[in-house]
mmCIF file of C-alpha atoms in Angstrom:
data_model
loop_
_atom_site.group_PDB
_atom_site.id
_atom_site.type_symbol
_atom_site.label_atom_id
_atom_site.label_comp_id
_atom_site.label_asym_id
_atom_site.label_seq_id
_atom_site.Cartn_x
_atom_site.Cartn_y
_atom_site.Cartn_z
ATOM 1 C CA MET I 1 -12.810 -19.063 0.932
ATOM 2 C CA ASP I 2 -12.341 -17.395 4.322
ATOM 3 C CA ARG I 3 -10.311 -15.019 3.825
ATOM 4 C CA ILE I 4 -7.465 -12.935 1.423
ATOM 5 C CA ARG I 5 -4.049 -14.606 1.992
ATOM 6 C CA LYS I 6 -1.652 -12.470 0.000
ATOM 7 C CA ALA I 7 -0.714 -8.951 -0.407
ATOM 8 C CA VAL I 8 1.729 -6.834 -2.992
ATOM 9 C CA LEU I 9 3.894 -3.891 -2.425
ATOM 10 C CA PRO I 10 5.565 -1.976 -4.089
ATOM 11 C CA VAL I 11 8.192 -0.369 -3.480
ATOM 12 C CA ALA I 12 10.140 0.117 -6.347
ATOM 13 C CA GLY I 13 9.659 4.512 -6.572
ATOM 14 C CA PHE I 14 13.224 6.431 -6.256
ATOM 15 C CA GLY I 15 11.805 9.043 -3.754
ATOM 16 C CA THR I 16 12.855 11.892 -5.964
ATOM 17 C CA ARG I 17 10.971 13.578 -3.644
ATOM 18 C CA PHE I 18 12.642 13.442 -0.675
ATOM 19 C CA LEU I 19 16.779 13.462 -2.205
ATOM 20 C CA PRO I 20 19.189 13.162 -0.717
ATOM 21 C CA ALA I 21 18.159 11.693 2.227
ATOM 22 C CA THR I 22 16.314 8.710 -0.059
ATOM 23 C CA LYS I 23 19.863 8.384 -2.046
ATOM 24 C CA ALA I 24 20.553 4.762 -0.183
ATOM 25 C CA MET I 25 17.969 4.677 1.566
ATOM 26 C CA PRO I 26 14.117 3.234 -0.033
ATOM 27 C CA LYS I 27 11.645 6.175 0.860
ATOM 28 C CA GLU I 28 9.350 3.373 2.568
ATOM 29 C CA LEU I 29 12.147 3.301 5.076
ATOM 30 C CA LEU I 30 11.576 6.569 6.044
ATOM 31 C CA PRO I 31 10.051 6.819 10.080
ATOM 32 C CA ILE I 32 7.115 7.992 11.639
ATOM 33 C CA ILE I 33 8.766 8.130 15.058
ATOM 34 C CA ASN I 34 10.046 5.235 15.211
ATOM 35 C CA LYS I 35 8.891 2.846 13.308
ATOM 36 C CA PRO I 36 9.407 2.360 9.194
ATOM 37 C CA LEU I 37 6.359 3.487 7.115
ATOM 38 C CA ILE I 38 6.674 -0.280 4.927
ATOM 39 C CA GLN I 39 6.539 -1.356 8.679
ATOM 40 C CA TYR I 40 2.916 0.232 9.645
ATOM 41 C CA ALA I 41 1.732 -0.836 6.126
ATOM 42 C CA ALA I 42 2.926 -4.696 6.878
ATOM 43 C CA GLU I 43 1.673 -4.536 9.821
ATOM 44 C CA GLU I 44 -1.611 -3.708 8.557
ATOM 45 C CA ALA I 45 -1.342 -6.693 5.663
ATOM 46 C CA VAL I 46 -1.364 -9.166 8.435
ATOM 47 C CA ALA I 47 -4.083 -8.353 11.185
ATOM 48 C CA ALA I 48 -6.384 -8.623 7.615
ATOM 49 C CA GLY I 49 -5.801 -12.210 8.370
ATOM 50 C CA ILE I 50 -3.134 -11.408 5.619
ATOM 51 C CA ASP I 51 -0.027 -14.003 5.702
ATOM 52 C CA THR I 52 1.622 -13.919 1.784
ATOM 53 C CA LEU I 53 3.521 -10.056 1.820
ATOM 54 C CA ILE I 54 4.596 -9.584 -2.070
ATOM 55 C CA PHE I 55 7.170 -6.982 -2.359
ATOM 56 C CA ILE I 56 7.817 -5.470 -5.412
ATOM 57 C CA THR I 57 11.450 -4.240 -5.406
ATOM 58 C CA GLY I 58 13.939 -2.105 -6.848
ATOM 59 C CA ARG I 59 17.101 -0.750 -7.174
ATOM 60 C CA ASN I 60 18.583 -0.250 -3.445
ATOM 61 C CA LYS I 61 16.011 -1.726 -2.197
ATOM 62 C CA ARG I 62 17.569 -4.413 -0.007
ATOM 63 C CA SER I 63 17.714 -2.961 3.300
ATOM 64 C CA ILE I 64 13.829 -3.274 3.077
ATOM 65 C CA GLU I 65 13.939 -7.794 3.016
ATOM 66 C CA ASP I 66 16.907 -6.943 5.996
ATOM 67 C CA HIS I 67 14.064 -5.007 7.689
ATOM 68 C CA PHE I 68 12.719 -7.677 8.133
ATOM 69 C CA ASP I 69 14.747 -10.298 8.535
ATOM 70 C CA TYR I 70 16.847 -11.815 11.787
ATOM 71 C CA ASN I 71 19.693 -9.591 12.941
ATOM 72 C CA HIS I 72 22.156 -11.741 15.144
ATOM 73 C CA ASP I 73 24.568 -9.231 15.460
ATOM 74 C CA LEU I 74 22.185 -6.285 16.853
ATOM 75 C CA ASP I 75 19.922 -9.277 18.323
ATOM 76 C CA ALA I 76 22.862 -10.283 20.602
ATOM 77 C CA HIS I 77 24.059 -6.357 21.532
ATOM 78 C CA LEU I 78 20.459 -6.067 22.862
ATOM 79 C CA ARG I 79 20.931 -8.895 25.054
ATOM 80 C CA SER I 80 24.502 -7.202 26.730
ATOM 81 C CA LYS I 81 22.798 -4.217 27.527
ATOM 82 C CA ASN I 82 19.672 -5.791 28.849
ATOM 83 C CA LEU I 83 17.346 -4.830 26.587
ATOM 84 C CA GLY I 84 15.394 -7.899 25.981
ATOM 85 C CA SER I 85 12.267 -6.626 25.358
ATOM 86 C CA THR I 86 13.639 -4.557 23.266
ATOM 87 C CA ALA I 87 15.490 -7.446 21.044
ATOM 88 C CA ASP I 88 12.749 -8.987 21.155
ATOM 89 C CA GLU I 89 10.070 -6.482 20.238
ATOM 90 C CA ILE I 90 12.918 -6.297 16.551
ATOM 91 C CA LYS I 91 13.163 -9.902 16.023
ATOM 92 C CA ASN I 92 8.982 -10.454 16.328
ATOM 93 C CA ILE I 93 9.141 -7.419 13.657
ATOM 94 C CA LEU I 94 5.850 -9.517 12.491
ATOM 95 C CA PRO I 95 4.621 -13.123 12.919
ATOM 96 C CA LYS I 96 6.725 -15.974 12.164
ATOM 97 C CA HIS I 97 4.052 -17.763 10.471
ATOM 98 C CA VAL I 98 3.872 -14.600 8.194
ATOM 99 C CA ASP I 99 6.512 -15.404 4.308
ATOM 100 C CA PHE I 100 7.976 -12.798 2.438
ATOM 101 C CA LEU I 101 8.441 -12.373 -1.456
ATOM 102 C CA PHE I 102 10.191 -10.217 -2.577
ATOM 103 C CA VAL I 103 10.001 -9.607 -6.720
ATOM 104 C CA ARG I 104 12.856 -6.956 -8.152
ATOM 105 C CA GLN I 105 11.170 -4.639 -11.001
ATOM 106 C CA GLN I 106 13.666 -3.801 -13.602
ATOM 107 C CA GLU I 107 12.197 -1.122 -14.906
ATOM 108 C CA GLN I 108 9.863 1.638 -13.517
ATOM 109 C CA LEU I 109 7.045 0.945 -15.823
ATOM 110 C CA GLY I 110 4.118 2.739 -13.350
ATOM 111 C CA LEU I 111 1.894 0.579 -10.235
ATOM 112 C CA GLY I 112 0.154 -0.917 -13.115
ATOM 113 C CA HIS I 113 3.416 -2.334 -13.927
ATOM 114 C CA ALA I 114 4.304 -3.710 -10.914
ATOM 115 C CA ILE I 115 1.319 -5.219 -9.876
ATOM 116 C CA LEU I 116 2.052 -6.948 -13.154
ATOM 117 C CA CYS I 117 5.151 -8.186 -11.638
ATOM 118 C CA ALA I 118 3.467 -9.900 -8.576
ATOM 119 C CA GLU I 119 1.476 -12.243 -11.184
ATOM 120 C CA LYS I 120 3.100 -15.268 -10.410
ATOM 121 C CA ALA I 121 3.752 -14.445 -6.541
ATOM 122 C CA VAL I 122 -0.307 -13.967 -6.695
ATOM 123 C CA GLY I 123 -1.295 -16.875 -8.734
ATOM 124 C CA ASN I 124 -5.072 -16.730 -9.429
ATOM 125 C CA GLU I 125 -6.748 -15.231 -6.303
ATOM 126 C CA PRO I 126 -8.025 -12.665 -4.597
ATOM 127 C CA PHE I 127 -5.285 -9.932 -3.050
ATOM 128 C CA ALA I 128 -4.771 -7.053 -1.129
ATOM 129 C CA VAL I 129 -1.368 -3.904 -2.445
ATOM 130 C CA LEU I 130 -0.786 -1.578 -0.116
ATOM 131 C CA LEU I 131 0.720 1.585 -1.169
ATOM 132 C CA ALA I 132 3.280 2.549 2.132
ATOM 133 C CA ASP I 133 2.925 6.060 1.072
ATOM 134 C CA ASP I 134 -0.516 6.369 1.721
ATOM 135 C CA PHE I 135 0.008 5.991 5.389
ATOM 136 C CA ILE I 136 -3.135 5.494 7.322
ATOM 137 C CA PRO I 137 -2.519 5.222 11.263
ATOM 138 C CA PRO I 138 -3.223 2.295 12.916
ATOM 139 C CA LEU I 139 -6.875 1.583 14.168
ATOM 140 C CA GLU I 140 -9.206 -1.252 16.079
ATOM 141 C CA LYS I 141 -9.945 -2.262 12.401
ATOM 142 C CA GLY I 142 -7.458 -1.183 9.636
ATOM 143 C CA VAL I 143 -8.389 -0.346 5.809
ATOM 144 C CA THR I 144 -7.415 -3.510 4.840
ATOM 145 C CA THR I 145 -8.809 -5.285 7.175
ATOM 146 C CA LEU I 146 -12.259 -3.320 5.238
ATOM 147 C CA LEU I 147 -11.262 -3.976 1.724
ATOM 148 C CA CYS I 148 -10.741 -7.410 3.002
ATOM 149 C CA GLU I 149 -14.376 -7.850 4.630
ATOM 150 C CA ALA I 150 -16.162 -6.238 1.621
ATOM 151 C CA PHE I 151 -15.095 -7.983 -0.772
ATOM 152 C CA LEU I 152 -15.985 -11.779 1.028
ATOM 153 C CA LYS I 153 -19.471 -10.267 0.471
ATOM 154 C CA THR I 154 -19.666 -9.015 -2.770
ATOM 155 C CA GLN I 155 -16.465 -10.452 -4.767
ATOM 156 C CA LYS I 156 -16.183 -7.808 -6.840
ATOM 157 C CA THR I 157 -13.106 -5.159 -6.455
ATOM 158 C CA GLN I 158 -12.763 -2.788 -3.423
ATOM 159 C CA LEU I 159 -11.406 0.414 -3.382
ATOM 160 C CA TYR I 160 -10.774 2.520 -0.162
ATOM 161 C CA ALA I 161 -12.192 5.972 -1.162
ATOM 162 C CA GLU I 162 -10.852 9.532 0.985
ATOM 163 C CA TYR I 163 -12.834 12.866 0.147
ATOM 164 C CA ILE I 164 -10.328 15.305 -1.145
ATOM 165 C CA ASP I 165 -11.428 19.512 -1.920
ATOM 166 C CA GLY I 166 -9.634 21.608 -4.169
ATOM 167 C CA ILE I 167 -6.583 20.785 -6.249
ATOM 168 C CA GLN I 168 -4.938 18.254 -4.912
ATOM 169 C CA ILE I 169 -7.557 15.948 -6.184
ATOM 170 C CA THR I 170 -5.823 16.410 -9.758
ATOM 171 C CA LYS I 171 -3.278 14.227 -7.375
ATOM 172 C CA TYR I 172 -5.137 10.992 -7.501
ATOM 173 C CA GLY I 173 -6.847 8.095 -9.179
ATOM 174 C CA VAL I 174 -10.282 10.064 -9.379
ATOM 175 C CA ILE I 175 -14.438 8.332 -8.754
ATOM 176 C CA GLN I 176 -16.764 7.896 -11.090
ATOM 177 C CA PRO I 177 -19.754 7.196 -8.286
ATOM 178 C CA GLY I 178 -22.070 5.030 -9.921
ATOM 179 C CA LYS I 179 -25.749 5.211 -9.028
ATOM 180 C CA GLU I 180 -26.065 3.097 -6.069
ATOM 181 C CA LYS I 181 -23.746 4.261 -3.195
ATOM 182 C CA GLY I 182 -20.074 2.193 -3.082
ATOM 183 C CA HIS I 183 -20.490 1.127 -7.007
ATOM 184 C CA VAL I 184 -17.422 2.461 -8.988
ATOM 185 C CA ALA I 185 -18.324 2.994 -12.378
ATOM 186 C CA GLY I 186 -14.981 4.191 -13.235
ATOM 187 C CA LEU I 187 -11.951 5.737 -12.333
ATOM 188 C CA VAL I 188 -10.175 8.335 -13.950
ATOM 189 C CA GLU I 189 -5.883 8.793 -13.095
ATOM 190 C CA LYS I 190 -3.727 12.065 -12.274
ATOM 191 C CA PRO I 191 -7.721 13.966 -14.592
ATOM 192 C CA SER I 192 -7.505 18.245 -14.338
ATOM 193 C CA GLN I 193 -9.747 19.961 -11.533
ATOM 194 C CA LYS I 194 -12.219 20.571 -14.722
ATOM 195 C CA VAL I 195 -13.102 17.593 -15.480
ATOM 196 C CA ALA I 196 -12.830 15.657 -12.243
ATOM 197 C CA PRO I 197 -15.534 12.846 -12.037
ATOM 198 C CA SER I 198 -16.048 13.535 -8.459
ATOM 199 C CA ASN I 199 -13.570 14.168 -5.325
ATOM 200 C CA TRP I 200 -13.268 10.825 -4.526
ATOM 201 C CA ALA I 201 -9.801 10.092 -4.749
ATOM 202 C CA SER I 202 -9.118 6.403 -4.472
ATOM 203 C CA LEU I 203 -5.857 5.469 -2.255
ATOM 204 C CA GLY I 204 -3.166 3.729 -2.085
ATOM 205 C CA ARG I 205 -5.572 -0.107 -0.127
ATOM 206 C CA TYR I 206 -7.163 -2.212 -3.117
ATOM 207 C CA VAL I 207 -8.487 -5.810 -3.204
ATOM 208 C CA LEU I 208 -8.377 -7.222 -6.528
ATOM 209 C CA THR I 209 -9.060 -9.742 -8.700
ATOM 210 C CA PRO I 210 -6.609 -12.176 -10.336
ATOM 211 C CA ASN I 211 -8.034 -11.102 -14.208
ATOM 212 C CA ILE I 212 -6.381 -8.348 -13.355
ATOM 213 C CA PHE I 213 -3.350 -9.133 -14.237
ATOM 214 C CA ASP I 214 -4.568 -10.208 -17.744
ATOM 215 C CA ILE I 215 -6.548 -6.583 -18.128
ATOM 216 C CA LEU I 216 -3.246 -5.301 -17.773
ATOM 217 C CA ARG I 217 -1.164 -7.188 -19.731
ATOM 218 C CA GLN I 218 -3.250 -5.522 -22.626
ATOM 219 C CA GLN I 219 -3.223 -2.485 -21.710
ATOM 220 C CA PRO I 220 -2.166 0.332 -23.760
ATOM 221 C CA ASN I 221 0.303 3.133 -21.614
ATOM 222 C CA GLY I 222 -1.949 5.693 -19.613
ATOM 223 C CA CYS I 223 -0.735 9.017 -17.926
ATOM 224 C CA ASN I 224 3.394 9.733 -17.588
ATOM 225 C CA GLY I 225 3.089 7.441 -20.500
ATOM 226 C CA GLU I 226 2.609 4.738 -17.598
ATOM 227 C CA ILE I 227 1.596 1.568 -17.149
ATOM 228 C CA GLN I 228 -1.934 2.432 -14.865
ATOM 229 C CA LEU I 229 -3.254 0.347 -12.123
ATOM 230 C CA ALA I 230 -6.567 2.627 -12.781
ATOM 231 C CA ASP I 231 -6.852 2.321 -15.683
ATOM 232 C CA ALA I 232 -7.241 -1.719 -15.591
ATOM 233 C CA ILE I 233 -9.891 -0.677 -12.625
ATOM 234 C CA HIS I 234 -11.678 0.917 -14.554
ATOM 235 C CA THR I 235 -12.684 -1.191 -17.488
ATOM 236 C CA LEU I 236 -13.562 -3.396 -14.807
ATOM 237 C CA ALA I 237 -15.115 -0.422 -13.390
ATOM 238 C CA LEU I 238 -17.437 -0.683 -16.099
ATOM 239 C CA GLN I 239 -18.430 -3.889 -16.071
ATOM 240 C CA ASN I 240 -19.383 -3.341 -12.853
ATOM 241 C CA GLU I 241 -17.464 -5.516 -10.683
ATOM 242 C CA VAL I 242 -15.952 -2.211 -8.679
ATOM 243 C CA ARG I 243 -17.134 -1.195 -5.651
ATOM 244 C CA SER I 244 -15.201 1.775 -2.422
ATOM 245 C CA LEU I 245 -16.613 1.970 0.448
ATOM 246 C CA THR I 246 -14.899 4.908 2.925
ATOM 247 C CA SER I 247 -14.518 5.148 6.941
ATOM 248 C CA ASN I 248 -12.828 7.309 9.921
ATOM 249 C CA HIS I 249 -9.269 6.822 9.520
ATOM 250 C CA LYS I 250 -7.200 10.194 9.027
ATOM 251 C CA PRO I 251 -5.005 8.937 5.853
ATOM 252 C CA PHE I 252 -1.562 10.995 5.354
ATOM 253 C CA ASP I 253 0.122 11.549 2.006
ATOM 254 C CA CYS I 254 3.525 10.027 2.572
ATOM 255 C CA GLY I 255 5.161 10.595 -1.042
ATOM 256 C CA SER I 256 5.180 14.581 0.192
ATOM 257 C CA VAL I 257 6.990 15.925 2.435
ATOM 258 C CA GLU I 258 4.134 17.869 3.445
ATOM 259 C CA GLY I 259 2.464 15.537 4.056
ATOM 260 C CA TYR I 260 5.256 13.461 6.050
ATOM 261 C CA ILE I 261 6.065 16.028 8.389
ATOM 262 C CA ASP I 262 1.824 15.648 9.039
ATOM 263 C CA ALA I 263 1.848 12.821 9.429
ATOM 264 C CA ILE I 264 5.017 12.410 12.455
ATOM 265 C CA ARG I 265 2.899 15.420 14.251
ATOM 266 C CA HIS I 266 -0.754 13.149 14.200
ATOM 267 C CA MET I 267 1.329 10.293 15.612
ATOM 268 C CA ALA I 268 3.181 12.455 17.763
ATOM 269 C CA ASN I 269 0.430 13.618 19.319
ATOM 270 C CA ARG I 270 -0.940 10.395 19.954
ATOM 271 C CA MET I 271 1.196 9.229 21.102
ATOM 272 C CA GLY I 272 2.138 11.605 23.837
ATOM 273 C CA TYR I 273 5.384 13.091 22.650
#
């Protein structure tokens, strides 16, 4: 295999921290300036060579599908106003060779359950996972590209790691570092600050192997009574099958209002607004 071909994007969450804005609009469509969070994630995946995007959706998420679909009426309106370049940009949000699959998660039983819903669409091959909430501003080489490259070299599950200082570490899956650089000995979901095995958090980018599905299927409920992806990755880490990498990308937690505002400020400054 010369590249990772598929990516899973879980988008079924309620977005409760952004209510009432997210009562009828998916949180993944919240804009960073003029582009929604989910589009940044999708573009990052495509830049890594991925040509099949698998969205794990829930109730009231149809607008995500609409966002990536062709809108004939809007296209005609823009062209009638001599806004052809804008029409072209919207029409070609992602390249034509990219396929979109939408899988409904009937119940929100955790991130691990959302990944398990993608099993039939993924099949027996490695795949990337991108959480749009974890907004990573695009650079020349994106995080998903780095993870895919690392996987192709090692054939090991890959995590993106970020150093988190203070109490904020309790919001993440926390990496227990192995004896060698980049090796992951374990992963603990949302530990208290006192028992966190490090200050290295696993953020919302992964490359996973298909054996993760068997582990998730047999896994008992974990933190918050949900099926946690971190617990399944921990099982793989105990078998020396997990690696992590860092980069100079600056991530923002857009699952929180504060992180979302910081991301907008960052991109506004970067774009000269």
